[in-house]
CSV table of C-alpha atoms and ligand atoms in Angstrom, one decimal:
chain,number,residue,atom,x,y,z
L,1,MET,CA,0.0,0.0,-0.1
L,2,THR,CA,1.4,3.4,-1.0
L,3,GLY,CA,1.6,6.2,1.5
L,4,ARG,CA,-1.2,8.0,-0.3
L,5,SER,CA,-3.6,5.0,-0.2
L,6,ARG,CA,-2.8,4.6,3.5
L,7,ARG,CA,-3.6,8.3,4.1
L,8,ILE,CA,-6.9,7.9,2.2
L,9,LEU,CA,-7.8,4.8,4.3
L,10,VAL,CA,-7.1,6.6,7.6
L,11,LEU,CA,-9.1,9.6,6.5
L,12,ALA,CA,-12.1,7.4,5.5
L,13,ALA,CA,-11.9,5.6,8.9
L,14,LEU,CA,-11.8,8.9,10.7
L,15,PHE,CA,-14.7,10.2,8.7
L,16,LEU,CA,-16.8,7.0,9.4
L,17,LEU,CA,-16.1,7.3,13.2
L,18,PHE,CA,-17.2,11.0,12.9
L,19,VAL,CA,-20.5,10.3,11.2
L,20,THR,CA,-21.5,7.3,13.3
L,21,GLY,CA,-20.5,9.1,16.5
L,22,CYS,CA,-18.7,6.0,18.0
L,23,ASP,CA,-22.3,4.6,18.3
L,24,GLN,CA,-22.3,1.0,19.5
L,25,ARG,CA,-25.5,-0.3,17.8
L,26,GLY,CA,-27.1,-3.4,19.0
L,27,PRO,CA,-27.6,-6.3,16.7
L,28,ASP,CA,-31.4,-6.3,17.3
L,29,GLY,CA,-31.8,-3.2,15.2
L,30,GLU,CA,-33.8,-1.5,18.0
L,31,GLN,CA,-31.5,1.5,17.9
L,32,VAL,CA,-31.5,3.2,14.6
L,33,ASP,CA,-29.6,6.1,13.3
L,34,PRO,CA,-32.0,9.0,13.8
L,35,THR,CA,-31.2,10.4,10.4
L,36,GLU,CA,-32.5,7.2,8.9
L,37,LYS,CA,-35.7,7.1,10.9
L,38,ILE,CA,-38.9,7.5,8.9
L,39,VAL,CA,-41.6,9.1,11.0
L,40,ILE,CA,-45.3,8.6,9.9
L,41,LYS,CA,-47.8,10.8,11.7
L,42,PHE,CA,-51.2,9.1,11.7
L,43,SER,CA,-53.9,11.5,12.7
L,44,HIS,CA,-57.5,10.6,13.3
L,45,VAL,CA,-60.6,11.9,15.0
L,46,VAL,CA,-62.1,9.0,17.0
L,47,ALA,CA,-61.3,7.5,20.4
L,48,GLU,CA,-58.6,4.9,20.8
L,49,ASP,CA,-61.1,2.2,21.8
L,50,THR,CA,-62.9,2.1,18.4
L,51,PRO,CA,-62.3,0.0,15.3
L,52,LYS,CA,-60.2,2.8,13.7
L,53,GLY,CA,-58.4,3.7,16.9
L,54,GLN,CA,-57.4,0.1,17.6
L,55,ALA,CA,-56.3,-0.7,14.1
L,56,ALA,CA,-54.2,2.4,13.8
L,57,ARG,CA,-52.4,1.4,17.0
L,58,ARG,CA,-51.9,-2.2,15.9
L,59,PHE,CA,-50.6,-1.0,12.5
L,60,ALA,CA,-48.1,1.4,14.2
L,61,ARG,CA,-46.8,-1.4,16.5
L,62,LEU,CA,-46.5,-4.0,13.7
L,63,VAL,CA,-44.7,-1.6,11.3
L,64,GLN,CA,-42.3,-0.5,14.0
L,65,GLN,CA,-41.5,-4.1,14.9
L,66,ARG,CA,-41.1,-5.3,11.3
L,67,THR,CA,-38.8,-2.5,10.2
L,68,GLY,CA,-36.7,-2.9,13.3
L,69,GLY,CA,-37.7,0.6,14.5
L,70,ARG,CA,-36.7,2.2,11.2
L,71,VAL,CA,-40.3,3.4,10.7
L,72,GLU,CA,-42.0,5.0,13.6
L,73,VAL,CA,-45.8,5.5,13.3
L,74,GLN,CA,-47.0,8.0,15.7
L,75,VAL,CA,-50.8,7.9,16.2
L,76,PHE,CA,-52.7,10.9,17.2
L,77,PRO,CA,-56.3,10.0,18.1
L,78,ASN,CA,-59.4,12.0,19.0
L,79,SER,CA,-58.7,15.1,16.8
L,80,THR,CA,-55.7,15.9,19.1
L,81,LEU,CA,-53.6,17.0,16.2
L,82,TYR,CA,-56.0,17.8,13.3
L,83,LYS,CA,-59.8,17.7,13.3
L,84,ASP,CA,-62.4,17.2,10.6
L,85,GLY,CA,-61.9,19.9,8.0
L,86,GLU,CA,-58.2,20.2,8.8
L,87,GLU,CA,-56.8,16.7,8.5
L,88,MET,CA,-57.2,16.5,4.7
L,89,ASP,CA,-55.3,19.7,4.2
L,90,ALA,CA,-52.7,18.5,6.7
L,91,LEU,CA,-52.2,15.4,4.6
L,92,ARG,CA,-52.0,17.2,1.4
L,93,GLN,CA,-49.4,19.7,2.7
L,94,GLY,CA,-47.3,16.9,4.3
L,95,ALA,CA,-47.9,17.9,7.9
L,96,VAL,CA,-49.1,14.4,8.6
L,97,GLN,CA,-48.5,11.3,6.5
L,98,MET,CA,-51.6,9.3,7.1
L,99,ILE,CA,-55.2,9.8,7.9
L,100,ALA,CA,-58.3,7.6,7.7
L,101,PRO,CA,-61.5,9.7,7.2
L,102,THR,CA,-64.9,8.4,6.5
L,103,THR,CA,-65.8,7.9,2.8
L,104,SER,CA,-68.4,10.7,3.3
L,105,LYS,CA,-65.7,13.1,4.1
L,106,LEU,CA,-63.9,12.4,0.9
L,107,SER,CA,-66.7,14.0,-1.1
L,108,CYS,CA,-65.0,17.3,-0.9
L,109,LEU,CA,-62.5,15.9,-3.4
L,110,ALA,CA,-64.7,13.7,-5.5
L,111,PRO,CA,-68.5,13.6,-5.3
L,112,GLN,CA,-68.5,9.9,-6.3
L,113,TRP,CA,-67.7,9.0,-2.7
L,114,GLN,CA,-71.2,9.9,-1.7
L,115,LEU,CA,-72.2,6.5,-3.1
L,116,LEU,CA,-71.8,5.0,0.3
L,117,ASP,CA,-74.0,7.7,1.8
L,118,LEU,CA,-77.1,6.6,0.0
L,119,PRO,CA,-79.3,5.2,2.7
L,120,TYR,CA,-80.1,1.5,2.5
L,121,LEU,CA,-77.8,1.1,-0.5
L,122,PHE,CA,-76.1,-1.9,1.3
L,123,GLU,CA,-77.8,-4.5,3.3
L,124,SER,CA,-74.8,-6.2,4.8
L,125,LYS,CA,-71.1,-5.5,5.4
L,126,GLU,CA,-70.3,-8.4,3.1
L,127,GLN,CA,-72.0,-6.4,0.3
L,128,VAL,CA,-69.9,-3.3,1.2
L,129,HIS,CA,-66.7,-5.4,1.1
L,130,GLN,CA,-67.6,-6.9,-2.2
L,131,ALA,CA,-68.1,-3.5,-3.7
L,132,MET,CA,-65.1,-1.8,-2.0
L,133,ASP,CA,-62.6,-4.8,-2.6
L,134,GLY,CA,-63.6,-5.0,-6.3
L,135,GLU,CA,-64.1,-2.8,-9.3
L,136,ILE,CA,-66.3,-0.2,-7.5
L,137,GLY,CA,-63.7,0.4,-4.9
L,138,GLN,CA,-60.9,0.6,-7.6
L,139,LYS,CA,-63.0,3.3,-9.3
L,140,LEU,CA,-63.4,5.3,-6.2
L,141,PHE,CA,-59.8,5.0,-5.1
L,142,ALA,CA,-58.7,6.2,-8.6
L,143,THR,CA,-60.5,9.5,-7.9
L,144,LEU,CA,-58.0,10.3,-5.2
L,145,GLU,CA,-54.7,9.8,-7.1
L,146,HIS,CA,-55.7,13.0,-9.0
L,147,TYR,CA,-55.2,14.9,-5.7
L,148,ASN,CA,-51.8,13.4,-5.0
L,149,ILE,CA,-53.4,11.1,-2.4
L,150,HIS,CA,-52.5,7.4,-2.3
L,151,PRO,CA,-55.2,5.2,-0.8
L,152,LEU,CA,-53.9,2.2,1.2
L,153,ALA,CA,-57.0,0.3,2.5
L,154,PHE,CA,-60.7,0.4,3.1
L,155,TRP,CA,-61.6,-0.1,6.9
L,156,ASP,CA,-64.9,-0.8,8.5
L,157,ASN,CA,-66.7,1.0,11.2
L,158,GLY,CA,-70.3,-0.3,10.7
L,159,PHE,CA,-73.9,0.7,10.1
L,160,LYS,CA,-75.2,3.9,11.3
L,161,HIS,CA,-78.2,4.5,13.6
L,162,MET,CA,-80.2,7.5,14.5
L,163,THR,CA,-80.3,9.2,18.0
L,164,SER,CA,-82.5,12.1,19.2
L,165,SER,CA,-83.2,14.1,22.3
L,166,GLU,CA,-86.7,15.0,21.4
L,167,ARG,CA,-88.8,11.9,20.5
L,168,PRO,CA,-88.5,8.3,19.3
L,169,LEU,CA,-87.6,8.1,15.6
L,170,VAL,CA,-89.9,5.4,14.4
L,171,HIS,CA,-91.6,6.8,11.2
L,172,PRO,CA,-90.3,9.4,8.8
L,173,ARG,CA,-92.8,12.0,10.2
L,174,ASP,CA,-91.0,11.8,13.6
L,175,PHE,CA,-88.1,13.7,12.1
L,176,ALA,CA,-90.2,16.7,11.1
L,177,GLY,CA,-88.7,20.0,12.4
L,178,LEU,CA,-85.7,18.5,14.2
L,179,THR,CA,-82.1,19.4,13.4
L,180,PHE,CA,-79.5,16.6,13.0
L,181,ARG,CA,-75.7,16.8,12.9
L,182,VAL,CA,-74.2,15.3,9.8
L,183,MET,CA,-70.6,14.6,8.8
L,184,ILE,CA,-68.9,17.4,6.9
L,185,ASN,CA,-68.7,17.4,3.1
L,186,SER,CA,-71.6,15.2,2.1
L,187,ARG,CA,-74.6,16.7,0.4
L,188,VAL,CA,-76.3,13.3,0.3
L,189,LEU,CA,-76.3,13.3,4.1
L,190,GLU,CA,-77.8,16.8,4.4
L,191,GLU,CA,-80.5,15.9,1.8
L,192,GLN,CA,-81.2,12.6,3.6
L,193,PHE,CA,-82.5,14.6,6.6
L,194,ARG,CA,-84.4,17.0,4.3
L,195,CYS,CA,-86.2,14.1,2.8
L,196,LEU,CA,-87.4,13.3,6.4
L,197,GLY,CA,-88.6,16.8,6.9
L,198,ALA,CA,-85.7,17.7,9.2
L,199,ARG,CA,-82.7,20.1,9.0
L,200,ALA,CA,-79.1,19.1,8.8
L,201,THR,CA,-76.1,20.9,10.3
L,202,ALA,CA,-72.5,19.7,9.3
L,203,LEU,CA,-70.2,19.7,12.2
L,204,PRO,CA,-66.7,18.3,12.8
L,205,PHE,CA,-66.8,15.0,14.9
L,206,SER,CA,-65.0,16.7,17.8
L,207,ASP,CA,-67.9,19.3,18.1
L,208,VAL,CA,-70.7,16.8,18.2
L,209,TYR,CA,-70.9,15.9,22.0
L,210,SER,CA,-71.0,19.6,23.0
L,211,ALA,CA,-73.6,20.4,20.2
L,212,LEU,CA,-75.8,17.6,21.5
L,213,ALA,CA,-75.3,18.5,25.1
L,214,ALA,CA,-76.1,22.2,24.5
L,215,ARG,CA,-79.1,21.2,22.3
L,216,GLN,CA,-77.7,23.1,19.3
L,217,VAL,CA,-78.8,20.0,17.4
L,218,ASP,CA,-81.5,17.5,18.3
L,219,GLY,CA,-79.9,14.4,17.1
L,220,GLN,CA,-77.3,12.7,15.0
L,221,GLU,CA,-76.5,9.4,13.1
L,222,ASN,CA,-73.5,7.3,14.0
L,223,THR,CA,-72.3,3.8,14.7
L,224,MET,CA,-72.5,2.2,18.2
L,225,SER,CA,-68.8,2.5,18.8
L,226,ASN,CA,-68.9,6.2,18.1
L,227,ILE,CA,-72.2,6.8,20.0
L,228,TYR,CA,-70.6,4.9,23.0
L,229,SER,CA,-67.0,6.1,23.0
L,230,GLN,CA,-67.9,9.7,22.6
L,231,GLY,CA,-70.7,9.5,25.2
L,232,PHE,CA,-73.4,10.7,22.8
L,233,TYR,CA,-75.9,8.2,24.4
L,234,GLU,CA,-75.5,10.2,27.6
L,235,VAL,CA,-76.9,13.4,26.1
L,236,GLN,CA,-79.6,11.8,23.9
L,237,ARG,CA,-82.8,10.1,25.0
L,238,TYR,CA,-83.7,7.9,22.0
L,239,LEU,CA,-81.8,5.5,19.8
L,240,THR,CA,-83.3,3.8,16.7
L,241,VAL,CA,-81.4,0.8,15.6
L,242,SER,CA,-81.8,1.7,11.9
L,243,ASN,CA,-78.7,0.4,10.0
L,244,HIS,CA,-79.6,2.9,7.3
L,245,GLY,CA,-76.1,3.7,6.1
L,246,PHE,CA,-72.6,2.3,6.2
L,247,MET,CA,-69.7,4.1,7.8
L,248,GLY,CA,-66.3,3.1,6.4
L,249,TYR,CA,-62.8,4.6,6.2
L,250,VAL,CA,-60.2,5.0,3.6
L,251,VAL,CA,-56.7,4.9,5.0
L,252,LEU,CA,-54.8,7.6,3.0
L,253,THR,CA,-51.2,8.7,2.6
L,254,ASN,CA,-49.7,11.5,0.7
L,255,ALA,CA,-48.6,10.3,-2.7
L,256,THR,CA,-45.3,12.2,-2.8
L,257,PHE,CA,-44.4,10.9,0.7
L,258,TRP,CA,-45.3,7.4,-0.5
L,259,ARG,CA,-43.1,7.6,-3.6
L,260,SER,CA,-40.2,8.9,-1.5
L,261,LEU,CA,-40.2,5.8,0.7
L,262,PRO,CA,-37.7,3.0,-0.1
L,263,PRO,CA,-39.4,0.0,-1.9
L,264,ASP,CA,-38.6,-2.4,0.9
L,265,ILE,CA,-40.3,-0.1,3.5
L,266,ARG,CA,-43.4,0.4,1.1
L,267,LYS,CA,-43.7,-3.4,0.9
L,268,VAL,CA,-43.7,-3.8,4.7
L,269,ILE,CA,-46.3,-1.1,5.0
L,270,GLU,CA,-48.5,-2.6,2.3
L,271,GLU,CA,-48.3,-6.0,3.7
L,272,THR,CA,-48.9,-4.9,7.3
L,273,MET,CA,-51.8,-2.8,6.1
L,274,ALA,CA,-53.5,-5.7,4.3
L,275,GLU,CA,-53.1,-7.9,7.4
L,276,VAL,CA,-54.4,-5.1,9.8
L,277,THR,CA,-57.3,-4.4,7.5
L,278,LEU,CA,-58.5,-8.1,7.8
L,279,TRP,CA,-58.1,-7.8,11.6
L,280,GLU,CA,-59.8,-4.4,11.7
L,281,ARG,CA,-62.8,-5.7,9.8
L,282,GLU,CA,-63.1,-8.7,12.2
L,283,GLN,CA,-62.9,-6.4,15.2
L,284,ALA,CA,-65.3,-3.8,14.1
L,285,ALA,CA,-68.5,-5.7,14.2
L,286,GLY,CA,-67.7,-7.3,17.6
L,287,LEU,CA,-66.8,-3.8,19.1
L,288,ASN,CA,-70.0,-2.3,17.8
L,289,ASP,CA,-72.1,-5.2,19.2
L,290,LYS,CA,-70.3,-4.8,22.6
L,291,ASN,CA,-70.8,-1.0,22.7
L,292,PHE,CA,-74.5,-1.5,21.8
L,293,LYS,CA,-74.9,-3.8,24.9
L,294,GLN,CA,-73.1,-1.2,27.0
L,295,ILE,CA,-75.4,1.6,25.7
L,296,GLU,CA,-78.4,-0.7,26.4
L,297,SER,CA,-77.4,-1.7,29.9
L,298,SER,CA,-76.6,2.0,30.8
L,299,GLY,CA,-80.4,2.6,30.6
L,300,LYS,CA,-79.7,6.2,29.5
L,301,VAL,CA,-81.5,5.9,26.1
L,302,LYS,CA,-84.7,4.3,25.0
L,303,ILE,CA,-84.0,1.9,22.2
L,304,HIS,CA,-86.2,1.2,19.3
L,305,ILE,CA,-85.2,-1.5,16.8
L,306,GLN,CA,-86.5,-0.7,13.4
L,307,THR,CA,-89.0,-3.2,11.9
L,308,PRO,CA,-88.9,-4.3,8.2
L,309,GLN,CA,-92.2,-2.4,7.6
L,310,GLU,CA,-90.7,0.8,9.1
L,311,ARG,CA,-87.6,0.3,6.9
L,312,VAL,CA,-89.9,0.2,3.8
L,313,GLU,CA,-91.4,3.5,5.0
L,314,TRP,CA,-88.0,5.2,5.5
L,315,LEU,CA,-86.7,3.9,2.1
L,316,ALA,CA,-89.8,5.3,0.4
L,317,ALA,CA,-89.0,8.7,1.9
L,318,PHE,CA,-85.5,8.5,0.5
L,319,THR,CA,-86.6,7.8,-3.1
L,320,PRO,CA,-86.1,11.4,-4.2
L,321,LEU,CA,-82.5,11.3,-2.9
L,322,TYR,CA,-81.6,8.4,-5.3
L,323,ARG,CA,-83.1,10.4,-8.2
L,324,GLN,CA,-81.3,13.6,-7.3
L,325,PHE,CA,-77.9,12.1,-6.6
L,326,THR,CA,-77.5,9.3,-9.0
L,327,PRO,CA,-76.2,11.7,-11.7
L,328,VAL,CA,-73.9,13.4,-9.2
L,329,ILE,CA,-72.3,10.1,-8.0
L,330,GLY,CA,-72.5,8.6,-11.5
L,331,ASN,CA,-75.0,6.3,-13.0
L,332,GLU,CA,-72.3,3.8,-13.7
L,333,LEU,CA,-71.3,3.5,-10.0
L,334,VAL,CA,-74.8,3.3,-8.7
L,335,GLU,CA,-75.9,0.8,-11.3
L,336,ALA,CA,-72.8,-1.3,-10.6
L,337,VAL,CA,-73.8,-1.7,-6.9
L,338,LEU,CA,-77.5,-2.6,-7.9
L,339,ARG,CA,-76.2,-5.1,-10.3
L,340,MET,CA,-73.8,-6.6,-7.8
L,341,LYS,CA,-76.7,-6.9,-5.2
L,342,LYS,CA,-78.9,-8.6,-7.8
L,343,ASN,CA,-76.3,-11.2,-8.7
L,344,SER,CA,-75.1,-11.9,-5.1
F,401,LIG,C1,-68.2,11.2,12.3
F,401,LIG,O1,-67.7,12.4,12.0
F,401,LIG,O2,-69.2,11.0,12.8
F,401,LIG,C2,-67.2,10.1,12.0
F,401,LIG,O3,-66.7,10.3,10.7
F,401,LIG,C3,-66.2,9.9,12.9
F,401,LIG,C4,-65.3,8.7,12.5
F,401,LIG,O4,-64.3,8.9,11.9
F,401,LIG,O5,-65.7,7.6,12.8
């Protein structure tokens, strides 16, 4: 070795020592170079003990384990970081890397997402999965790529039910003159209540409890896990088990961020997401059933289970909604669901 090569080797060794900071890294990969660490901020609006809350935590834990700590998913539940109306902008601007809003809230980007808001469109979660895991879901997902948003999965919550502080909601006429909170961004949900002779007020999820408690609105629609975990049942007097619409989530990431990830990391995230999605869908139904029993045994609300005859009455009241919104959502999508239901 020449003197010059030796000098280069010594310099290279010194440089390496300098950049690694004499760090004795353990073989378990737990300690990672902080400059290599990838942080994913996952912001959502619901409580931790809900289908979305539990799945986000599980996803975070598994990704961290499977990447040896290289990827850290930080979960911010309960609108602690961004609330409805803020989280989408935060994702698009790169302030957070993952969110999982309801399909209804995606209508601000593409009106096609209101498909899932059409009342009684789906009769079972299996039908919802068949649609969302197939061509219909693919078409809906494709609307997001246009906004530099990359969809990763469709998660369940479950079917929505009606609550009110004023009177039992048995027939369409019982809604007359009442005001209901609806999720932001969906015109279908607003019109749904107008079809019943009621008014609709769109509010972020984090404001719903106080609006109900202060009687700014008379009622709302939601799943059992949300009604229970947010304590809505404590400030409402009536609950109708109506199963009139499905609440599902799309796990989204910023497409620029997604493309910037190394391929091996993307693979781990995709595989983990697929696994957690199956787990989440299994958990969701059980958690909603459990929360319904907890609401029932609290004795705080009077529960009415909708009969098939009442369902027919409600559905008749919603007929104008289908006529009004099929062209907005797209004939093709609505017909694809109706065809799918006929053939299943
Ligand atoms: C709501 O606003 O009622 C829901 O979207 C909350 C949620 O994310 O489950």
